[in-house]
Amino acid sequence: MADFSFKVSPNILLGSYASSRIGQAVASYGTKFMLILDPILRENGTSQKITNALDDKKIDYFIFDELSNNGDSEILGRTLKLAREAHVQGVIAVGGGKPISIARATCALFNETHDLYDFLDGTAPTANPLPFICIPTTIRDAFVFTDTIPLVDARSSTLKLLKAQSGIAKLVLFDPTLIVTLTENQTDSMSLETLCLATEAYLSQRENFFSNMIAEKSVELLTYALDGSQSLTITTPREELLSQGGCMASLAAATSSIGIASLLSMCINARYKISRSLITTILFPYMVEECAKFKADRIANLAKKIGIAQAEQSSEEAAHAFAENIRQRIAKANLPARLKDLSISLEQLALAAEDAGQLDIVNSLPRSMNSDDLFGLIKTAF
């Protein structure tokens, strides 16, 4: 087990209608903010709830929601220019992984003088960052609690991990009422993606007692959300269970690491703009089978905790049951089961595997893997 060191940096507020308190929450960090919004939030009315809460507290802000499919670094260049010209005192992000990453990077580099591509190429920022406040509208973000920011380099359409100062995130608000804006298909795929994230944190070489405890609880809560509680004493609404499980999965990943499926899905998404949730979901059972070759006992422990396997089953049998249970969930949700169903070729996937092999995350995977090993898993799932 790896050494464990944990510093509680952001305040975390989780509860129904927590987003309505955003105005009061940000007031202690300044009065002038940049608000980076997922553009879809205008269509479903979520953005108005956020802006009303800011207006009520007389918070000065301007909105940026031009999050095109171009590389994140290109968008980051624009947000940095706008934030600097407006002399903002902090950045608020509302949405999924992309607006959150752009907003965090804007905070990290706001006071820097070097070109942003210097930092994408490995230079660590040293200037004081702006305060970052975040309202996730999905249930998963593996990096929101870390000092690393995933960004797509517009020069190459590859994933880069930007180093960031510690303590950028000042407040993370999880509001279960925002999840109901997702479609049933999106909720199903993101729920399985989050379950995969918690499982990866549990299997990582960087796992520790805290990440294990949080990952186990995340898996339990997510299973309740997917299947319904086994006890009438648990009456928590599904969207609240998903938010709780998602928050804990993010914490587990931050104190341990993401794994094979999440790493590959991010690299494939960076190059080809295919849904990260769908890719992770497809790879999930194959990742479990790969890890079962050398960590069957840990997979079995999770399977037995949530009732997928029986206590008398061997570790190998329980690990197999876990993988098959994931496949059954994929089929029940009518989600794609193979990578070829996403209209992508093996040749394209080979490039993404090479990208993944170049990132430091490979050093935290359950076993030592290179690009060829990662591509082998892709071929199995194709």
CSV table of C-alpha atoms in Angstrom, one decimal:
chain,number,residue,atom,x,y,z
A,1,MET,CA,0.0,0.0,0.0
A,2,ALA,CA,1.3,3.4,-0.9
A,3,ASP,CA,2.1,6.1,1.7
A,4,PHE,CA,-0.9,8.3,2.3
A,5,SER,CA,-0.9,12.1,2.5
A,6,PHE,CA,-4.2,14.0,2.3
A,7,LYS,CA,-4.8,17.7,2.6
A,8,VAL,CA,-8.4,18.9,2.5
A,9,SER,CA,-8.2,21.9,0.1
A,10,PRO,CA,-11.6,22.7,-1.4
A,11,ASN,CA,-14.7,23.1,0.7
A,12,ILE,CA,-17.3,20.6,-0.5
A,13,LEU,CA,-21.0,21.3,-0.4
A,14,LEU,CA,-23.4,18.5,-1.4
A,15,GLY,CA,-27.1,18.8,-1.3
A,16,SER,CA,-30.3,19.5,-3.2
A,17,TYR,CA,-30.4,23.1,-4.5
A,18,ALA,CA,-26.8,23.7,-3.2
A,19,SER,CA,-26.3,25.7,-6.5
A,20,SER,CA,-28.8,28.3,-5.3
A,21,ARG,CA,-26.3,29.3,-2.6
A,22,ILE,CA,-23.5,30.1,-5.1
A,23,GLY,CA,-23.9,33.8,-4.7
A,24,GLN,CA,-23.3,33.7,-1.0
A,25,ALA,CA,-20.6,31.1,-1.3
A,26,VAL,CA,-18.4,33.1,-3.8
A,27,ALA,CA,-18.7,36.5,-2.0
A,28,SER,CA,-15.8,35.7,0.3
A,29,TYR,CA,-13.5,35.3,-2.7
A,30,GLY,CA,-14.3,38.5,-4.6
A,31,THR,CA,-17.0,40.4,-6.4
A,32,LYS,CA,-16.0,40.1,-10.0
A,33,PHE,CA,-15.9,36.7,-11.7
A,34,MET,CA,-15.7,34.9,-15.0
A,35,LEU,CA,-18.5,32.3,-15.3
A,36,ILE,CA,-17.7,29.5,-17.7
A,37,LEU,CA,-20.8,27.6,-18.7
A,38,ASP,CA,-21.5,24.4,-20.7
A,39,PRO,CA,-23.6,25.9,-23.5
A,40,ILE,CA,-26.3,23.2,-23.2
A,41,LEU,CA,-27.2,24.7,-19.8
A,42,ARG,CA,-28.8,27.7,-21.5
A,43,GLU,CA,-31.2,25.3,-23.3
A,44,ASN,CA,-32.4,23.5,-20.1
A,45,GLY,CA,-32.7,26.6,-17.9
A,46,THR,CA,-29.9,25.6,-15.5
A,47,SER,CA,-27.8,28.7,-16.4
A,48,GLN,CA,-30.6,31.0,-15.3
A,49,LYS,CA,-30.7,29.4,-11.9
A,50,ILE,CA,-27.0,30.1,-11.4
A,51,THR,CA,-27.1,33.6,-12.7
A,52,ASN,CA,-30.1,34.5,-10.6
A,53,ALA,CA,-28.3,33.3,-7.5
A,54,LEU,CA,-25.3,35.5,-8.4
A,55,ASP,CA,-27.5,38.5,-9.2
A,56,ASP,CA,-29.3,38.2,-5.9
A,57,LYS,CA,-26.0,38.8,-4.1
A,58,LYS,CA,-24.9,41.6,-6.5
A,59,ILE,CA,-21.9,39.5,-7.8
A,60,ASP,CA,-20.4,41.1,-10.9
A,61,TYR,CA,-19.7,38.5,-13.6
A,62,PHE,CA,-19.6,37.8,-17.4
A,63,ILE,CA,-20.4,34.6,-19.1
A,64,PHE,CA,-18.2,32.5,-21.4
A,65,ASP,CA,-19.9,29.5,-23.1
A,66,GLU,CA,-18.1,29.2,-26.5
A,67,LEU,CA,-16.8,25.7,-25.8
A,68,SER,CA,-16.4,24.4,-29.4
A,69,ASN,CA,-14.9,21.0,-30.4
A,70,ASN,CA,-11.6,22.7,-31.1
A,71,GLY,CA,-8.7,21.9,-28.9
A,72,ASP,CA,-9.0,23.0,-25.2
A,73,SER,CA,-5.7,24.9,-25.5
A,74,GLU,CA,-7.2,27.2,-28.1
A,75,ILE,CA,-10.3,27.9,-25.9
A,76,LEU,CA,-8.0,28.4,-22.9
A,77,GLY,CA,-6.1,31.1,-24.8
A,78,ARG,CA,-9.3,33.0,-25.3
A,79,THR,CA,-10.5,32.6,-21.7
A,80,LEU,CA,-7.2,33.8,-20.4
A,81,LYS,CA,-7.3,36.9,-22.6
A,82,LEU,CA,-10.8,37.7,-21.5
A,83,ALA,CA,-10.2,37.1,-17.8
A,84,ARG,CA,-7.1,39.2,-17.8
A,85,GLU,CA,-8.7,42.1,-19.7
A,86,ALA,CA,-11.7,42.0,-17.2
A,87,HIS,CA,-9.4,41.8,-14.2
A,88,VAL,CA,-11.5,39.1,-12.6
A,89,GLN,CA,-11.0,38.0,-9.0
A,90,GLY,CA,-12.0,34.4,-9.6
A,91,VAL,CA,-13.5,31.9,-12.1
A,92,ILE,CA,-16.7,29.9,-11.6
A,93,ALA,CA,-17.3,26.7,-13.8
A,94,VAL,CA,-20.7,25.1,-14.3
A,95,GLY,CA,-20.9,22.0,-16.4
A,96,GLY,CA,-19.0,18.8,-17.2
A,97,GLY,CA,-15.3,18.0,-17.5
A,98,LYS,CA,-14.5,20.4,-20.3
A,99,PRO,CA,-15.7,23.7,-18.8
A,100,ILE,CA,-14.3,22.6,-15.4
A,101,SER,CA,-10.8,21.9,-16.9
A,102,ILE,CA,-10.8,25.2,-18.9
A,103,ALA,CA,-11.8,27.2,-15.8
A,104,ARG,CA,-9.2,25.5,-13.6
A,105,ALA,CA,-6.5,26.1,-16.2
A,106,THR,CA,-7.6,29.8,-16.5
A,107,CYS,CA,-7.1,30.2,-12.7
A,108,ALA,CA,-3.8,28.4,-12.8
A,109,LEU,CA,-2.2,30.5,-15.6
A,110,PHE,CA,-4.0,33.9,-15.0
A,111,ASN,CA,-0.9,35.5,-13.4
A,112,GLU,CA,1.7,33.7,-15.5
A,113,THR,CA,3.7,35.6,-18.2
A,114,HIS,CA,4.9,32.7,-20.3
A,115,ASP,CA,3.0,31.3,-23.3
A,116,LEU,CA,0.4,28.7,-22.2
A,117,TYR,CA,2.0,26.1,-24.5
A,118,ASP,CA,5.1,26.2,-22.3
A,119,PHE,CA,2.9,24.9,-19.5
A,120,LEU,CA,1.2,22.3,-21.7
A,121,ASP,CA,4.7,21.0,-22.6
A,122,GLY,CA,5.6,20.4,-19.0
A,123,THR,CA,6.5,23.7,-17.3
A,124,ALA,CA,4.9,24.0,-13.8
A,125,PRO,CA,3.2,27.3,-13.0
A,126,THR,CA,4.6,29.2,-10.1
A,127,ALA,CA,2.5,32.4,-9.8
A,128,ASN,CA,-0.4,32.7,-7.4
A,129,PRO,CA,-3.6,31.2,-9.0
A,130,LEU,CA,-7.1,32.7,-9.0
A,131,PRO,CA,-9.7,31.1,-6.8
A,132,PHE,CA,-11.7,28.4,-8.6
A,133,ILE,CA,-15.3,27.6,-7.7
A,134,CYS,CA,-17.0,24.7,-9.4
A,135,ILE,CA,-20.6,23.3,-9.8
A,136,PRO,CA,-20.4,19.9,-11.7
A,137,THR,CA,-23.5,19.1,-13.6
A,138,THR,CA,-22.5,15.5,-14.2
A,139,ILE,CA,-21.5,12.9,-11.5
A,140,ARG,CA,-17.9,12.3,-12.5
A,141,ASP,CA,-14.7,14.3,-12.7
A,142,ALA,CA,-11.6,12.4,-11.9
A,143,PHE,CA,-9.4,15.5,-11.7
A,144,VAL,CA,-11.4,18.2,-9.9
A,145,PHE,CA,-9.6,17.5,-6.6
A,146,THR,CA,-6.2,17.0,-8.1
A,147,ASP,CA,-3.2,19.3,-9.0
A,148,THR,CA,-3.4,18.0,-12.6
A,149,ILE,CA,-5.6,19.4,-15.3
A,150,PRO,CA,-6.4,17.4,-18.5
A,151,LEU,CA,-6.5,19.5,-21.6
A,152,VAL,CA,-6.6,18.7,-25.3
A,153,ASP,CA,-3.6,20.3,-27.2
A,154,ALA,CA,-5.0,22.1,-30.3
A,155,ARG,CA,-1.7,21.6,-32.1
A,156,SER,CA,-2.0,17.8,-32.1
A,157,SER,CA,-5.5,16.8,-30.8
A,158,THR,CA,-3.7,14.9,-28.0
A,159,LEU,CA,-4.4,14.8,-24.3
A,160,LYS,CA,-1.9,16.8,-22.1
A,161,LEU,CA,-1.8,17.0,-18.3
A,162,LEU,CA,-1.2,20.5,-17.2
A,163,LYS,CA,0.5,20.8,-13.8
A,164,ALA,CA,-1.2,23.2,-11.4
A,165,GLN,CA,-0.7,24.8,-8.1
A,166,SER,CA,-2.2,23.2,-5.1
A,167,GLY,CA,-5.3,24.7,-3.6
A,168,ILE,CA,-6.8,26.2,-6.7
A,169,ALA,CA,-10.2,24.8,-6.0
A,170,LYS,CA,-11.8,26.7,-3.2
A,171,LEU,CA,-15.4,25.4,-3.3
A,172,VAL,CA,-17.0,22.5,-5.1
A,173,LEU,CA,-20.9,22.4,-5.1
A,174,PHE,CA,-22.6,19.1,-5.9
A,175,ASP,CA,-26.3,19.7,-6.6
A,176,PRO,CA,-28.3,16.5,-7.3
A,177,THR,CA,-31.1,18.6,-8.9
A,178,LEU,CA,-28.8,19.4,-11.8
A,179,ILE,CA,-28.4,15.7,-12.7
A,180,VAL,CA,-32.1,15.4,-13.7
A,181,THR,CA,-31.3,17.5,-16.8
A,182,LEU,CA,-29.4,14.5,-18.2
A,183,THR,CA,-31.1,12.1,-20.6
A,184,GLU,CA,-31.6,8.5,-19.3
A,185,ASN,CA,-29.0,7.3,-21.7
A,186,GLN,CA,-26.5,9.8,-20.4
A,187,THR,CA,-27.3,9.0,-16.8
A,188,ASP,CA,-26.8,5.3,-17.5
A,189,SER,CA,-23.4,5.7,-19.2
A,190,MET,CA,-22.1,8.2,-16.7
A,191,SER,CA,-23.2,6.0,-13.8
A,192,LEU,CA,-21.2,3.1,-15.2
A,193,GLU,CA,-18.3,5.4,-16.0
A,194,THR,CA,-18.3,6.6,-12.4
A,195,LEU,CA,-18.5,3.0,-11.1
A,196,CYS,CA,-15.5,2.3,-13.3
A,197,LEU,CA,-13.6,5.3,-11.9
A,198,ALA,CA,-14.2,4.1,-8.3
A,199,THR,CA,-13.1,0.6,-9.2
A,200,GLU,CA,-9.9,1.9,-10.9
A,201,ALA,CA,-9.0,3.9,-7.8
A,202,TYR,CA,-9.4,0.7,-5.7
A,203,LEU,CA,-7.1,-1.3,-8.0
A,204,SER,CA,-4.4,1.3,-8.6
A,205,GLN,CA,-0.8,0.9,-7.4
A,206,ARG,CA,-1.4,4.2,-5.6
A,207,GLU,CA,-4.3,2.9,-3.5
A,208,ASN,CA,-4.2,3.6,0.2
A,209,PHE,CA,-6.5,3.1,3.2
A,210,PHE,CA,-8.4,6.4,2.5
A,211,SER,CA,-8.9,5.9,-1.2
A,212,ASN,CA,-10.0,2.3,-0.5
A,213,MET,CA,-12.6,3.3,2.1
A,214,ILE,CA,-13.9,6.1,-0.2
A,215,ALA,CA,-13.9,3.9,-3.3
A,216,GLU,CA,-15.8,1.1,-1.5
A,217,LYS,CA,-18.5,3.5,-0.3
A,218,SER,CA,-18.7,5.1,-3.8
A,219,VAL,CA,-19.3,1.6,-5.3
A,220,GLU,CA,-22.0,0.9,-2.7
A,221,LEU,CA,-23.8,4.2,-3.3
A,222,LEU,CA,-23.7,3.9,-7.1
A,223,THR,CA,-25.0,0.3,-6.9
A,224,TYR,CA,-27.9,1.5,-4.8
A,225,ALA,CA,-28.6,4.2,-7.4
A,226,LEU,CA,-28.4,1.7,-10.3
A,227,ASP,CA,-30.4,-1.2,-8.7
A,228,GLY,CA,-32.4,0.4,-5.9
A,229,SER,CA,-31.7,0.0,-2.2
A,230,GLN,CA,-31.8,-3.5,-0.7
A,231,SER,CA,-33.2,-2.0,2.5
A,232,LEU,CA,-36.4,0.0,3.0
A,233,THR,CA,-34.5,2.1,5.5
A,234,ILE,CA,-32.6,3.8,2.7
A,235,THR,CA,-34.9,6.2,0.9
A,236,THR,CA,-32.4,8.6,-0.6
A,237,PRO,CA,-33.5,9.7,-4.1
A,238,ARG,CA,-31.5,8.2,-7.0
A,239,GLU,CA,-30.0,11.5,-8.2
A,240,GLU,CA,-28.7,12.2,-4.6
A,241,LEU,CA,-27.1,8.7,-4.4
A,242,LEU,CA,-25.4,9.4,-7.8
A,243,SER,CA,-24.1,12.7,-6.6
A,244,GLN,CA,-22.8,11.2,-3.4
A,245,GLY,CA,-21.2,8.3,-5.3
A,246,GLY,CA,-19.7,10.6,-7.9
A,247,CYS,CA,-18.2,12.9,-5.3
A,248,MET,CA,-16.6,10.0,-3.5
A,249,ALA,CA,-15.3,8.5,-6.8
A,250,SER,CA,-13.6,11.8,-7.6
A,251,LEU,CA,-12.1,11.9,-4.1
A,252,ALA,CA,-10.9,8.3,-4.4
A,253,ALA,CA,-9.3,8.9,-7.8
A,254,ALA,CA,-7.6,12.1,-6.5
A,255,THR,CA,-6.1,10.2,-3.6
A,256,SER,CA,-5.3,7.2,-5.7
A,257,SER,CA,-5.4,7.3,-9.5
A,258,ILE,CA,-7.6,6.7,-12.5
A,259,GLY,CA,-7.0,3.5,-14.4
A,260,ILE,CA,-6.8,1.8,-17.8
A,261,ALA,CA,-10.3,2.5,-19.1
A,262,SER,CA,-10.4,6.1,-18.0
A,263,LEU,CA,-7.0,6.8,-19.4
A,264,LEU,CA,-7.8,5.3,-22.8
A,265,SER,CA,-11.2,6.9,-23.0
A,266,MET,CA,-9.7,10.4,-22.4
A,267,CYS,CA,-7.1,9.9,-25.1
A,268,ILE,CA,-9.6,8.5,-27.6
A,269,ASN,CA,-12.0,11.4,-26.8
A,270,ALA,CA,-9.2,14.0,-27.3
A,271,ARG,CA,-8.4,12.7,-30.8
A,272,TYR,CA,-11.8,11.8,-32.1
A,273,LYS,CA,-14.4,13.6,-29.9
A,274,ILE,CA,-16.3,10.3,-29.1
A,275,SER,CA,-18.2,10.3,-25.8
A,276,ARG,CA,-15.8,9.5,-22.9
A,277,SER,CA,-18.6,7.9,-20.9
A,278,LEU,CA,-19.4,5.4,-23.7
A,279,ILE,CA,-15.8,4.5,-24.3
A,280,THR,CA,-15.1,3.9,-20.5
A,281,THR,CA,-18.3,1.9,-20.2
A,282,ILE,CA,-17.3,-0.4,-23.1
A,283,LEU,CA,-13.8,-0.9,-21.7
A,284,PHE,CA,-14.9,-1.4,-18.1
A,285,PRO,CA,-15.5,-5.2,-18.1
A,286,TYR,CA,-12.4,-5.8,-20.1
A,287,MET,CA,-10.4,-3.7,-17.7
A,288,VAL,CA,-11.8,-5.9,-14.8
A,289,GLU,CA,-10.8,-9.1,-16.6
A,290,GLU,CA,-7.3,-7.7,-17.2
A,291,CYS,CA,-6.9,-6.8,-13.6
A,292,ALA,CA,-8.4,-10.1,-12.4
A,293,LYS,CA,-5.2,-11.8,-13.7
A,294,PHE,CA,-3.2,-10.3,-10.8
A,295,LYS,CA,-5.7,-8.5,-8.5
A,296,ALA,CA,-8.6,-11.0,-8.4
A,297,ASP,CA,-8.8,-10.8,-4.6
A,298,ARG,CA,-9.5,-7.0,-4.6
A,299,ILE,CA,-12.1,-7.3,-7.4
A,300,ALA,CA,-13.7,-10.1,-5.5
A,301,ASN,CA,-13.8,-8.0,-2.4
A,302,LEU,CA,-15.8,-5.3,-4.2
A,303,ALA,CA,-18.1,-7.9,-5.9
A,304,LYS,CA,-19.0,-9.5,-2.5
A,305,LYS,CA,-19.5,-6.2,-0.8
A,306,ILE,CA,-22.2,-5.2,-3.2
A,307,GLY,CA,-23.8,-8.6,-3.6
A,308,ILE,CA,-22.6,-9.5,-7.1
A,309,ALA,CA,-20.7,-12.5,-5.8
A,310,GLN,CA,-21.4,-14.9,-2.9
A,311,ALA,CA,-19.0,-15.2,0.1
A,312,GLU,CA,-18.2,-18.9,-0.8
A,313,GLN,CA,-17.1,-18.1,-4.3
A,314,SER,CA,-13.4,-18.1,-5.1
A,315,SER,CA,-11.7,-14.8,-6.0
A,316,GLU,CA,-11.5,-15.8,-9.7
A,317,GLU,CA,-15.2,-16.7,-9.8
A,318,ALA,CA,-16.2,-13.4,-8.0
A,319,ALA,CA,-14.0,-11.3,-10.4
A,320,HIS,CA,-15.6,-13.1,-13.4
A,321,ALA,CA,-19.1,-12.4,-11.9
A,322,PHE,CA,-18.2,-8.7,-11.5
A,323,ALA,CA,-17.2,-8.4,-15.2
A,324,GLU,CA,-20.3,-10.2,-16.3
A,325,ASN,CA,-22.5,-8.0,-14.1
A,326,ILE,CA,-21.1,-4.9,-15.9
A,327,ARG,CA,-21.9,-6.5,-19.3
A,328,GLN,CA,-25.4,-7.2,-18.2
A,329,ARG,CA,-25.8,-3.5,-17.1
A,330,ILE,CA,-24.5,-2.3,-20.4
A,331,ALA,CA,-27.0,-4.6,-22.3
A,332,LYS,CA,-29.9,-3.5,-20.0
A,333,ALA,CA,-29.1,0.2,-20.6
A,334,ASN,CA,-28.9,-0.5,-24.4
A,335,LEU,CA,-25.4,1.0,-24.6
A,336,PRO,CA,-22.8,0.0,-27.2
A,337,ALA,CA,-20.8,-3.1,-26.1
A,338,ARG,CA,-17.9,-3.0,-28.5
A,339,LEU,CA,-15.6,-0.2,-29.6
A,340,LYS,CA,-16.3,-1.0,-33.3
A,341,ASP,CA,-19.9,0.1,-32.6
A,342,LEU,CA,-18.6,3.7,-32.2
A,343,SER,CA,-17.6,3.9,-35.9
A,344,ILE,CA,-13.8,4.0,-35.2
A,345,SER,CA,-11.1,1.9,-36.7
A,346,LEU,CA,-8.3,-0.1,-35.0
A,347,GLU,CA,-5.7,2.1,-36.7
A,348,GLN,CA,-7.2,5.2,-35.1
A,349,LEU,CA,-7.3,3.5,-31.7
A,350,ALA,CA,-3.7,2.5,-32.1
A,351,LEU,CA,-2.8,6.2,-32.1
A,352,ALA,CA,-4.8,6.9,-29.0
A,353,ALA,CA,-3.0,3.9,-27.2
A,354,GLU,CA,0.3,5.5,-28.1
A,355,ASP,CA,-0.9,8.8,-26.6
A,356,ALA,CA,-1.9,7.1,-23.4
A,357,GLY,CA,1.5,5.4,-23.1
A,358,GLN,CA,3.2,8.7,-23.1
A,359,LEU,CA,1.3,10.1,-20.0
A,360,ASP,CA,2.6,9.7,-16.4
A,361,ILE,CA,-0.7,8.0,-15.4
A,362,VAL,CA,0.6,4.7,-16.8
A,363,ASN,CA,2.9,4.5,-13.8
A,364,SER,CA,-0.1,4.3,-11.5
A,365,LEU,CA,-2.0,1.6,-13.4
A,366,PRO,CA,-2.6,-1.8,-11.6
A,367,ARG,CA,0.4,-3.2,-13.4
A,368,SER,CA,3.2,-1.9,-15.5
A,369,MET,CA,1.8,-1.3,-19.0
A,370,ASN,CA,3.1,0.3,-22.2
A,371,SER,CA,1.4,1.4,-25.4
A,372,ASP,CA,1.4,-2.1,-26.8
A,373,ASP,CA,-0.3,-3.5,-23.7
A,374,LEU,CA,-2.9,-0.8,-23.8
A,375,PHE,CA,-3.6,-1.5,-27.5
A,376,GLY,CA,-3.9,-5.2,-26.7
A,377,LEU,CA,-6.8,-4.3,-24.3
A,378,ILE,CA,-8.3,-2.2,-27.0
A,379,LYS,CA,-8.2,-5.0,-29.5
A,380,THR,CA,-9.9,-7.3,-27.1
A,381,ALA,CA,-12.7,-4.7,-26.6
A,382,PHE,CA,-13.0,-3.9,-30.4
